[in-house]
Short mmCIF file of C-alpha atoms and ligand atoms in Angstrom, two decimals:
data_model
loop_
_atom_site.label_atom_id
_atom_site.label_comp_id
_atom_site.label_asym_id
_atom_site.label_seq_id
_atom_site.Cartn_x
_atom_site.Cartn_y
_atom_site.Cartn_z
CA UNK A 1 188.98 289.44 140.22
CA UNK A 2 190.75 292.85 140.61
CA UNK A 3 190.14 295.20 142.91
CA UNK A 4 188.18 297.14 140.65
CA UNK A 5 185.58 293.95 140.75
CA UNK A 6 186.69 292.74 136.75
CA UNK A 7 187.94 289.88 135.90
CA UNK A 8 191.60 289.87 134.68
CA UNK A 9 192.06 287.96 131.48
CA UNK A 10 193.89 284.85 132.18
CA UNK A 11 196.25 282.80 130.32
CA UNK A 12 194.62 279.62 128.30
CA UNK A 13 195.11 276.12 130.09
CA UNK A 14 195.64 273.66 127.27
CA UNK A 15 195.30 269.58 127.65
CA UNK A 16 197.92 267.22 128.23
CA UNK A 17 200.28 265.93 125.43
CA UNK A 18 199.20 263.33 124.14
CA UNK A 19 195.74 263.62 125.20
CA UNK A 20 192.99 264.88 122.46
CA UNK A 21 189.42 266.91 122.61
CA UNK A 22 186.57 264.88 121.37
CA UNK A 23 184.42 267.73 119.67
CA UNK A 24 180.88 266.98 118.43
CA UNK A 25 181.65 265.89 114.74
CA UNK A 26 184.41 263.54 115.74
CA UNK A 27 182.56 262.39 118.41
CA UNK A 28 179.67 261.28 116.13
CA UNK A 29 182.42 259.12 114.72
CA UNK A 30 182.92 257.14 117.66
CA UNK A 31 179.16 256.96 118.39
CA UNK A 32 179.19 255.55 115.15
CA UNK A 33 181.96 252.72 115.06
CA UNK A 34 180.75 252.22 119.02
CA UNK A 35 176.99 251.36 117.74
CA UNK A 36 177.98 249.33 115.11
CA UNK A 37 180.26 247.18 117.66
CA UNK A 38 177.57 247.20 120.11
CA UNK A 39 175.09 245.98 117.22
CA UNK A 40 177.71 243.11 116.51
CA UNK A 41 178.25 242.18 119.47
CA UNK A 42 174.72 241.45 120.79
CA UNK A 43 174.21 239.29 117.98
CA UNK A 44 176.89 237.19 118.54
CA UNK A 45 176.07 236.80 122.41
CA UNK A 46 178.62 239.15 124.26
CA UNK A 47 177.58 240.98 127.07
CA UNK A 48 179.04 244.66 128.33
CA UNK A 49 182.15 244.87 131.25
CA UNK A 50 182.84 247.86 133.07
CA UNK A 51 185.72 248.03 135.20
CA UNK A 52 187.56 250.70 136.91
CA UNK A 53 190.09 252.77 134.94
CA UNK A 54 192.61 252.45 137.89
CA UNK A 55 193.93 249.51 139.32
CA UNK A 56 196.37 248.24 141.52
CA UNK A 57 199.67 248.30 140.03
CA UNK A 58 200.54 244.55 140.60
CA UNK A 59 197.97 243.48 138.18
CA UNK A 60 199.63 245.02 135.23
CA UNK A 61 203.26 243.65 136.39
CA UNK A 62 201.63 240.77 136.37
CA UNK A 63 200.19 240.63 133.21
CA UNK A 64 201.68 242.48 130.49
CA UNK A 65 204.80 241.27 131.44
CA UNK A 66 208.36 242.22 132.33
CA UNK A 67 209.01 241.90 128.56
CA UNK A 68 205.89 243.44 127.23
CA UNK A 69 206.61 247.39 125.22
CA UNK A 70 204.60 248.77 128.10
CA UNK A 71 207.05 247.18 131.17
CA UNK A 72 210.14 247.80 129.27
CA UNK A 73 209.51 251.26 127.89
CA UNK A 74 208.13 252.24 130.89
CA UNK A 75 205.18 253.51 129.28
CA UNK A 76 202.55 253.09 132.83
CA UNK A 77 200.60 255.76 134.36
CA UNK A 78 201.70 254.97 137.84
CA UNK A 79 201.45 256.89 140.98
CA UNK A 80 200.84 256.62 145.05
CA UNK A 81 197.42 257.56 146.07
CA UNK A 82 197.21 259.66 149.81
CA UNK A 83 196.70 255.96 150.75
CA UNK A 84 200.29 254.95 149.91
CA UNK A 85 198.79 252.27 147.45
CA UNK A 86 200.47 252.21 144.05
CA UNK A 87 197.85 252.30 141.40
CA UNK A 88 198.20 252.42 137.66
CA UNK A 89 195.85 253.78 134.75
CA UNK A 90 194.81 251.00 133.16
CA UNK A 91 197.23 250.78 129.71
CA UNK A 92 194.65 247.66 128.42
CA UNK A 93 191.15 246.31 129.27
CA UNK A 94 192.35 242.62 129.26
CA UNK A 95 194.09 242.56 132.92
CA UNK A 96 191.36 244.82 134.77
CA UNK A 97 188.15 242.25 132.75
CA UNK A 98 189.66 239.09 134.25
CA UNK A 99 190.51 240.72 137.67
CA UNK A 100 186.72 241.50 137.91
CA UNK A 101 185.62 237.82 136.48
CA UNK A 102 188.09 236.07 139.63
CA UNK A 103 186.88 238.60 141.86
CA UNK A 104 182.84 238.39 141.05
CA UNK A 105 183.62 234.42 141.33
CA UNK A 106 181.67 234.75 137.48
CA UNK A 107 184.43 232.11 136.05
CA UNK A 108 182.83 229.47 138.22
CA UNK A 109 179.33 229.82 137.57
CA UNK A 110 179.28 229.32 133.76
CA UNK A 111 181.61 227.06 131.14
CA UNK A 112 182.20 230.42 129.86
CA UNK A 113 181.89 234.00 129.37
CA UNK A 114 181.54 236.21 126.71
CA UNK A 115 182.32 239.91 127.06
CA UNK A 116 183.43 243.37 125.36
CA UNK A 117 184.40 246.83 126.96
CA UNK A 118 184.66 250.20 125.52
CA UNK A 119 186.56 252.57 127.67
CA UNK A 120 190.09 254.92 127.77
CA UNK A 121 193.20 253.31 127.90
CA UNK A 122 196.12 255.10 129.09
CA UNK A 123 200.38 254.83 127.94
CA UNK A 124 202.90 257.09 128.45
CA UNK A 125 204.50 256.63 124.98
CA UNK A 126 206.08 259.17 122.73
CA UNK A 127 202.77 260.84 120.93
CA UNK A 128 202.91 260.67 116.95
CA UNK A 129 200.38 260.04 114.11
CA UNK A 130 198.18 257.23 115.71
CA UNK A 131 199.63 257.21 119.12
CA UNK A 132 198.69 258.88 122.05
CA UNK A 133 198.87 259.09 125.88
CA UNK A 134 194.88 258.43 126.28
CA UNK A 135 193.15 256.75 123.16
CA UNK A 136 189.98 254.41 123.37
CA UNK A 137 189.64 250.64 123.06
CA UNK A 138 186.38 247.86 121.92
CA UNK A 139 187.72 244.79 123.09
CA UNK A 140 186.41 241.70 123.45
CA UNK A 141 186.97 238.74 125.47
CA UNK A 142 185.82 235.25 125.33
CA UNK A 143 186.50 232.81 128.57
CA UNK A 144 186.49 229.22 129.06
CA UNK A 145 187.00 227.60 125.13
CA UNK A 146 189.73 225.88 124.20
CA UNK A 147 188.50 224.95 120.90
CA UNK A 148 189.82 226.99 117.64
CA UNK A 149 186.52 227.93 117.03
CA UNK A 150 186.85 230.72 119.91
CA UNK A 151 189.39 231.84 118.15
CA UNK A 152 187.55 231.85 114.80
CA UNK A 153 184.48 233.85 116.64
CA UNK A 154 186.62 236.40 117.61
CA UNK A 155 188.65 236.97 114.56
CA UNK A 156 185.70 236.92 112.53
CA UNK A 157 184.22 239.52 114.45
CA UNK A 158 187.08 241.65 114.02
CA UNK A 159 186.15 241.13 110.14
CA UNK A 160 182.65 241.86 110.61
CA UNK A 161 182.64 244.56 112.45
CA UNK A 162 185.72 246.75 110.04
CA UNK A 163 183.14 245.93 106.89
CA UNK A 164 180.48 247.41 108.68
CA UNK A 165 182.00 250.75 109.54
CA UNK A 166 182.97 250.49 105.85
CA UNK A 167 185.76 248.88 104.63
CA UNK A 168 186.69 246.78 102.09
CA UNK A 169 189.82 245.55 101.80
CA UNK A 170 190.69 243.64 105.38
CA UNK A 171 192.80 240.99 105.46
CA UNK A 172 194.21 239.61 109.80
CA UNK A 173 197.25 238.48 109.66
CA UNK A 174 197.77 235.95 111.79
CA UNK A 175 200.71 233.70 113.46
CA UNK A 176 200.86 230.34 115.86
CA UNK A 177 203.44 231.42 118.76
CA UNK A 178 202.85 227.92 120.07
CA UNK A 179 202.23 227.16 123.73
CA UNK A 180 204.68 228.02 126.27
CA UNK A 181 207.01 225.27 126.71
CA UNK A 182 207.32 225.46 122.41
CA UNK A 183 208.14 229.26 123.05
CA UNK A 184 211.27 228.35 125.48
CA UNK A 185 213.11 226.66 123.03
CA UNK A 186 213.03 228.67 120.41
CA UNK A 187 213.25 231.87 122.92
CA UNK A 188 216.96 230.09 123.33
CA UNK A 189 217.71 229.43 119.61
CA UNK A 190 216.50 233.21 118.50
CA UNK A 191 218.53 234.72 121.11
CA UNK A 192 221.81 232.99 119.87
CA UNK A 193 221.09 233.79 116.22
CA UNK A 194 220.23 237.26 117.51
CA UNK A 195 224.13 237.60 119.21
CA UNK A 196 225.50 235.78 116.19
CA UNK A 197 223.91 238.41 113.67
CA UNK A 198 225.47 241.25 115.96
CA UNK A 199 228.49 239.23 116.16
CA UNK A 200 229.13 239.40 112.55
CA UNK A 201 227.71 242.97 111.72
CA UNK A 202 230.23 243.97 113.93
CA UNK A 203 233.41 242.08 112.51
CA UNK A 204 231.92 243.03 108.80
CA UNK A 205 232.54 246.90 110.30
CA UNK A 206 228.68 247.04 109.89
CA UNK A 207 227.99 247.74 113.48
CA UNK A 208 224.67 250.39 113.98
CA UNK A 209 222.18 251.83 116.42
CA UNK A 210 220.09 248.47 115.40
CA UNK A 211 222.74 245.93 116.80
CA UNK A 212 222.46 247.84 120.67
CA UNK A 213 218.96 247.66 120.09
CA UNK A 214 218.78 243.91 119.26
CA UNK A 215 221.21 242.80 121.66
CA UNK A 216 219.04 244.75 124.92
CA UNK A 217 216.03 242.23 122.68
CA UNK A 218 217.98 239.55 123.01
CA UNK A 219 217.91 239.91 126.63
CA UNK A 220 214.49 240.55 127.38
CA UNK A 221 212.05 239.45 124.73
CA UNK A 222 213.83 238.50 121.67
CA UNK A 223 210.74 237.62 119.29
CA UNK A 224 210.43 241.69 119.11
CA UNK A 225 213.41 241.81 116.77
CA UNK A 226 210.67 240.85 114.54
CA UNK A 227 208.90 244.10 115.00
CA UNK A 228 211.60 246.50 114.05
CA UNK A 229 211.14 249.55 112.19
CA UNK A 230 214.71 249.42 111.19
CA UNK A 231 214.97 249.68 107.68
CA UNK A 232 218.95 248.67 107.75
CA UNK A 233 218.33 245.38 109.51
CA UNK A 234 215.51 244.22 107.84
CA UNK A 235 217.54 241.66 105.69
CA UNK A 236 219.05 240.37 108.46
CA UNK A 237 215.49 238.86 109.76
CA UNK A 238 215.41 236.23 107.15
CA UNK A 239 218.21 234.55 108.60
CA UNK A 240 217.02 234.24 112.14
CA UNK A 241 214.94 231.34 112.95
CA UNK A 242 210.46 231.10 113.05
CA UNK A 243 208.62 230.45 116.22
CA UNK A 244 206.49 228.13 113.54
CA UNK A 245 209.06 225.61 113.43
CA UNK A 246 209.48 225.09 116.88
CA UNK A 247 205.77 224.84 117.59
CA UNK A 248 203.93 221.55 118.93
CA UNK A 249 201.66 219.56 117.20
CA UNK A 250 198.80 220.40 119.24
CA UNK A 251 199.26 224.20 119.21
CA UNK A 252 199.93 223.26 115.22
CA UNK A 253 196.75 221.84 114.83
CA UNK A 254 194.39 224.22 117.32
CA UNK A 255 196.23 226.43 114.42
CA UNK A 256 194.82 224.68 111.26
CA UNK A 257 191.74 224.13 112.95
CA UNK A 258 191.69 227.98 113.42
CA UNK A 259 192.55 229.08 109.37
CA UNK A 260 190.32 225.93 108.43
CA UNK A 261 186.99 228.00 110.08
CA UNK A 262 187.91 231.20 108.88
CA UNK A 263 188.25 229.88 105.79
CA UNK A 264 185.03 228.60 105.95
CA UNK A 265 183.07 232.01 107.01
CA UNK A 266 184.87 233.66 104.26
CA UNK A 267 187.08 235.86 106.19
CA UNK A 268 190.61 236.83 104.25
CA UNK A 269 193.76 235.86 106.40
CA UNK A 270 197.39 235.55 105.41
CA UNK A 271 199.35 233.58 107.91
CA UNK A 272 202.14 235.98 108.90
CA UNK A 273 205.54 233.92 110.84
CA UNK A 274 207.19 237.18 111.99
CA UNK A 275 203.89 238.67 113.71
CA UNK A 276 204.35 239.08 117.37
CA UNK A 277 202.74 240.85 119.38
CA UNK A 278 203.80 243.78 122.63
CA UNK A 279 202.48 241.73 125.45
CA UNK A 280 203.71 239.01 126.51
CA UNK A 281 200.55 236.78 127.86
CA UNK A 282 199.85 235.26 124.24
CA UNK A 283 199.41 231.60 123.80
CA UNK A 284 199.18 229.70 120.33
CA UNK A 285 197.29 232.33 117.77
CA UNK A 286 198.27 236.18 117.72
CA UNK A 287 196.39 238.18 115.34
CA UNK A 288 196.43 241.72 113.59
CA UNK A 289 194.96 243.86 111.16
CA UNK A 290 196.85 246.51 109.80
CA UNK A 291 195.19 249.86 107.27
CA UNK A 292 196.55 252.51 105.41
CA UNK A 293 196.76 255.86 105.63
CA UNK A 294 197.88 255.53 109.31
CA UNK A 295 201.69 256.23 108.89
CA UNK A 296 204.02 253.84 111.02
CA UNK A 297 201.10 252.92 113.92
CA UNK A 298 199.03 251.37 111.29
CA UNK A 299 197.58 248.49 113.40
CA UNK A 300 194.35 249.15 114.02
CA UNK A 301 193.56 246.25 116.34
CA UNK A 302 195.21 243.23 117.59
CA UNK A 303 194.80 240.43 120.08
CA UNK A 304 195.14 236.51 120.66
CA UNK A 305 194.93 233.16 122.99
CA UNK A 306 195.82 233.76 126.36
CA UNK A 307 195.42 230.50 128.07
CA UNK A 308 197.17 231.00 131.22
CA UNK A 309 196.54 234.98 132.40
CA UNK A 310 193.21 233.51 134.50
CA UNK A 311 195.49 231.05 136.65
CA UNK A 312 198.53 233.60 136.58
CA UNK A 313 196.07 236.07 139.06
CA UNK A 314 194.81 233.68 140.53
CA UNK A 315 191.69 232.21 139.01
CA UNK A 316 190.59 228.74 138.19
CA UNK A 317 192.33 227.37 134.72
CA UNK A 318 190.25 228.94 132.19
CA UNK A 319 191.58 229.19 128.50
CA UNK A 320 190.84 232.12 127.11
CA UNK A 321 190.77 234.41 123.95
CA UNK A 322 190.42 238.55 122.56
CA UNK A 323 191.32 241.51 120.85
CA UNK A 324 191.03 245.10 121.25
CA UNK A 325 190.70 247.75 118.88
CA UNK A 326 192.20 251.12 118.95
CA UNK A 327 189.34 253.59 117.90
CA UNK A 328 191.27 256.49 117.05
CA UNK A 329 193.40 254.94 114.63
CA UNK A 330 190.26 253.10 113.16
CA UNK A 331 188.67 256.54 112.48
CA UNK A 332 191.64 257.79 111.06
CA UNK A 333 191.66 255.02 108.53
CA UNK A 334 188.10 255.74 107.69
CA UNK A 335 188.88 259.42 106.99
CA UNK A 336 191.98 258.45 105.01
CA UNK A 337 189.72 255.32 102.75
CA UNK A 338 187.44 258.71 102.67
CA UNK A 339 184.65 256.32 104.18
CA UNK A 340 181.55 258.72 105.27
CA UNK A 341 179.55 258.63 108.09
CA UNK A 342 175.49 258.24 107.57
CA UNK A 343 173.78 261.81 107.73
CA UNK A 344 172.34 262.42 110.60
CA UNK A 345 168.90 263.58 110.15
CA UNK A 346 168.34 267.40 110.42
CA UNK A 347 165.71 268.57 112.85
CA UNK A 348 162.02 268.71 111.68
CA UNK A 349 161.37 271.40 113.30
CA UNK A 350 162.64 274.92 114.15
CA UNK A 351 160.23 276.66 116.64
CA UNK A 352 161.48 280.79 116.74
CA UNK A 353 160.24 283.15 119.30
CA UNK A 354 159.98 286.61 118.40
CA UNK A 355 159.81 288.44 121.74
CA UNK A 356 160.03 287.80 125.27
CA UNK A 357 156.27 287.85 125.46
CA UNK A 358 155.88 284.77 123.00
CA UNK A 359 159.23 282.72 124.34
CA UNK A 360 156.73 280.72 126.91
CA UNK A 361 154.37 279.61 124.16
CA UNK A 362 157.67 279.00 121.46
CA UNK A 363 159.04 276.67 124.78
CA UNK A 364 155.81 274.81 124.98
CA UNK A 365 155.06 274.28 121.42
CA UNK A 366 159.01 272.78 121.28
CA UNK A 367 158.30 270.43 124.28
CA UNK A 368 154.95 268.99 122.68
CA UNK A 369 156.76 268.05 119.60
CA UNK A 370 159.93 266.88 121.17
CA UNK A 371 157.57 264.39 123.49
CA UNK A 372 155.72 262.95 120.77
CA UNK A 373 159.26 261.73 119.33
CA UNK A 374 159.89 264.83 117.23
CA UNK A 375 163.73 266.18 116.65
CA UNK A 376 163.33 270.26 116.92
CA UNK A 377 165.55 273.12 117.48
CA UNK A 378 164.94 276.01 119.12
CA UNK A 379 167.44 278.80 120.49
CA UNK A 380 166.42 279.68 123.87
CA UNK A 381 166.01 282.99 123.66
CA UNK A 382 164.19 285.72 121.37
CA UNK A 383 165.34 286.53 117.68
CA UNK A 384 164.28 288.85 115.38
CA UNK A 385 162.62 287.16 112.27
CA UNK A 386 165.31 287.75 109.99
CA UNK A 387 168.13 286.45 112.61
CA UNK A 388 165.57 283.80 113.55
CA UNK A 389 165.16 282.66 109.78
CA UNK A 390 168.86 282.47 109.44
CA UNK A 391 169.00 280.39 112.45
CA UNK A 392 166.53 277.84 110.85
CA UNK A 393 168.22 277.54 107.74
CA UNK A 394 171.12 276.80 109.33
CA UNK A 395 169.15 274.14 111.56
CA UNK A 396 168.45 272.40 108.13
CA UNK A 397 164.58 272.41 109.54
CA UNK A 398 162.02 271.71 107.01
CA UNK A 399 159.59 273.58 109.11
CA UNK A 400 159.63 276.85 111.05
CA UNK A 401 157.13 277.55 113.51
CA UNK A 402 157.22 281.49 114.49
CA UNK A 403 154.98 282.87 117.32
CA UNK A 404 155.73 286.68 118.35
CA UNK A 405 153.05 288.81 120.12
CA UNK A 406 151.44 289.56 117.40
CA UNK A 407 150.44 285.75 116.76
CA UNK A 408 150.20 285.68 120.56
CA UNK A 409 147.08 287.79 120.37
CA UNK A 410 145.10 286.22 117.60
CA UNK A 411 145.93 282.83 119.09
CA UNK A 412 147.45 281.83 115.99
CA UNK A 413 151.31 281.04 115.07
CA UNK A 414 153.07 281.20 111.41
CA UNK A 415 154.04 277.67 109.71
CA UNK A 416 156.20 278.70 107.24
CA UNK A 417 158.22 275.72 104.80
CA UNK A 418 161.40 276.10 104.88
CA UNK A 419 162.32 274.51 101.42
CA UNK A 420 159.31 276.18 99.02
CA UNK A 421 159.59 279.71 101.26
CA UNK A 422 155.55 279.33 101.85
CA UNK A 423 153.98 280.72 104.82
CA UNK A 424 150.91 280.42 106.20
CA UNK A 425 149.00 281.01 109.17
CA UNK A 426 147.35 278.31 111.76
CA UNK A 427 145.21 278.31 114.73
CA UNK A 428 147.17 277.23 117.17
CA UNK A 429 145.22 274.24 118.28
CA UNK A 430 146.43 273.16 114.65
CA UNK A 431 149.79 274.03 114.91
CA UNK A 432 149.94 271.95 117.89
CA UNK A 433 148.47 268.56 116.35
CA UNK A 434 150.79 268.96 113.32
CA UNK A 435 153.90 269.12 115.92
CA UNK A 436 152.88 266.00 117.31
CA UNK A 437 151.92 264.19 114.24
CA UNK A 438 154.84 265.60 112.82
P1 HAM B 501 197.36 246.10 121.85
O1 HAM B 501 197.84 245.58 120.55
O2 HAM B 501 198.38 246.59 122.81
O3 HAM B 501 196.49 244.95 122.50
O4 HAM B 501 196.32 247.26 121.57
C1 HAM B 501 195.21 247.06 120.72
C2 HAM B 501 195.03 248.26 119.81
O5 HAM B 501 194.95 249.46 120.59
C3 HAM B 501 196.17 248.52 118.84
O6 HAM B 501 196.05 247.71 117.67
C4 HAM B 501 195.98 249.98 118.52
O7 HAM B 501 194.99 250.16 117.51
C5 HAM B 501 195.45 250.55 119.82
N1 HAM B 501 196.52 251.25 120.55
C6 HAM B 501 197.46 250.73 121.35
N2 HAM B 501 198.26 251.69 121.86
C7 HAM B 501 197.83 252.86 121.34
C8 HAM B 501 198.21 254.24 121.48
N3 HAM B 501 199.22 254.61 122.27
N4 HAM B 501 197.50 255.18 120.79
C9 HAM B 501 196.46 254.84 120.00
N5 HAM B 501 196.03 253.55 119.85
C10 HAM B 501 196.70 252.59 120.50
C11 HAM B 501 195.84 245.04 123.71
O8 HAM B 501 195.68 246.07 124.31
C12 HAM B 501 195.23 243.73 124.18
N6 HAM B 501 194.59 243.97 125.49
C13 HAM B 501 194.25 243.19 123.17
C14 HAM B 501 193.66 241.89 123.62
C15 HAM B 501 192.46 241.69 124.19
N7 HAM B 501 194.28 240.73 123.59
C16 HAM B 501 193.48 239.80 124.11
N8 HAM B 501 192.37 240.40 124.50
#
């Protein structure tokens, strides 16, 4: 305020990079892709998780993994709270759903759990097309199966759930990264082929950006040479060696076992050896599906096994399986594939007030129709008919009801159709039964 008792005008406060506005019409897209998941989900038996968007920091050191993107490029929302607690905004849902299973003692009670979560997930990465600080995840988890056929569930899911927000040409890619003993081996081999690729770029006078960048790989997780967006050392990859062949029989089976179902419930896969994934608590099958239209993010969800996250915070041994989806980038694919949203329904009725006087009897005549299950619109305040007509065209009503004093008087109110432009006059005791019967 200034002295003179107005209010100066004050500069704009805009939101954080990184971090979008959902307005009403893109919001109706995530109510959409949200219901359809929720739909899905019930039928196949998985039950809603809620946890806390902040959580202690140690649970996401000790999950994602000293080598996972997240860990490495630092991308955690992490700060002190007046408590002197470190606590992080939660960068995935899968750390923060088994916390709460340990710490409810839930793992115990059943042979196994089946769960989803829709909620904000938060990394400090560089914003681009398909990336930000804040975007939203539907994940799903399912506890306590070893068998392939968890894996199948939750991959065909995935399937089911992209052709019912509309699209048509899905295929996962998937890829066996073995258990973890399988992993150490070849963790060894790749890491020498990695040095002896370097090695020779750099003798051949053919030393780049790419070699630093492999060689800090090398060190920390080396299957993410795999994931480069490199152009230049792409032909370089063929040469290195596949987790596939140092896999285990058993992990190599749980695998077949795994294409076998999906094969079997009709869901398009094409086995993929150099997909890996950017954290590092996978076990055995990793999974993907990519769209277009999305520009380098174009992975629109992702997830795997995880067989050993329970006991690693804690828990009883519980194998263990998921993905998450990023909803942003899924609606972006829909807009690019030009996939529409249903209509929603316009209002059936649009109730105008004329005049102070009649706004009372406009307000009640909006609440009988709205309780007897009726969608109407009405302004709030007085119009004059020809402001109040535009007002219900716009509203896409098929019906306005107009009361002014006038109308008041007579105890009567105008019906007029919106479509044919007829109007006629009604008691009002007959105005008010066709409101309710609508
Ligand atoms: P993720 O691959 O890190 O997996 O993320 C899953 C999806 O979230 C991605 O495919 C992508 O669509 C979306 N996403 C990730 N980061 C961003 C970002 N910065 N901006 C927009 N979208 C993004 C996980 O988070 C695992 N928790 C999935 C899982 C569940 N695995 C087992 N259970």
């Amino acid at each position: 305020m200034t002295t003179e008792g107005t209010i100066e005008k004050k500069s704009q406060i805009s939101a954080i990079r990184g971090m979008e506005d959902i307005l009403p019409a893109l919001a109706r897209h995530y109510q959409f892709v949200e219901g359809q998941a929720r739909e899905l989900f019930d039928r196949y038996g998985y039950g809603e998780i809620r946890t806390p968007v902040l959580e202690p920091t140690e649970l996401f050191a000790r999950t994602v993994g000293d080598s996972s993107d997240i860990v490495v490029s630092k991308q955690m929302y992490t700060f002190t709270d007046p408590g002197e607690r470190s606590n992080t905004m939660r960068p995935e849902g899968t750390a923060g759903v088994v916390r709460a299973l340990i710490e409810s003692g839930l793992l115990k009670e059943t042979s196994q759990q089946k769960l989803f979560y829709v909620g904000p997930m938060f990394r400090y990465e560089k914003p681009q097309k398909g990336r930000q600080r804040q975007f939203t995840q539907i994940g799903m988890e399912l506890f306590g199966v070893a068998h392939a056929a968890a894996d199948a569930e939750v991959i065909t899911m995935c399937y089911h759930l992209l052709r019912r927000v509309g699209f048509n040409d899905i295929v996962v890619k998937l890829n066996n990264l073995g258990d973890p003993g399988d992993r150490k081996g070849f963790n060894d081999r790749l890491r020498e082929a990695i040095l002896e690729v370097v090695a020779s770029a750099r003798e051949s006078g053919k030393y780049a950006e790419w070699c630093e960048q492999w060689q800090d790989l090398a060190a920390i997780n080396p299957m993410r040479v795999f994931d480069t967006k490199v152009e230049e050392c792409r032909p370089y990859l063929s040469s290195l060696p596949r987790v596939v062949d140092y896999v285990g029989e058993e992990a190599r089976n749980h695998f077949d076992v795994v294409t076998a179902l999906l094969a079997q419930a009709g869901v398009p896969f094409e086995v993929d050896r150099e997909l890996v994934r950017g954290l590092d608590y996978y076990t055995r099958t990793v999974f993907e599906i990519v769209q277009t239209g999305l520009g380098a993010q174009n992975a629109i969800l992702g997830g795997g096994r995880y067989d050993n996250l329970v006991e690693e915070l804690g828990g009883p041994p519980t194998p263990a399986v998921g993905m998450a989806i990023g909803v942003e980038r899924l609606i972006m694919a829909m807009q690019a594939q030009g996939i529409k949203l249903p209509p929603s329904p316009p209002p059936a009725f649009y109730v105008l007030a004329l005049d102070d006087e009649s706004l009372p009897t406009a307000y009640r005549l909006a609440e009988l129709a709205r309780s007897s299950g009726q969608r109407v619109a009405f302004d709030c305040q007085p119009k004059s008919a020809k402001a109040g007509l535009r007002s219900a065209n716009r509203s896409k009503a098929q019906i306005a009801v107009i009361v002014g004093a006038d109308e008041l008087s007579r105890g009567v109110a105008q019906w007029k159709n919106l479509e044919s432009g007829e109007q006629i006059e009604l008691l009002m005791a007959e105005i008010e039964r066709n409101l309710k019967e609508g």
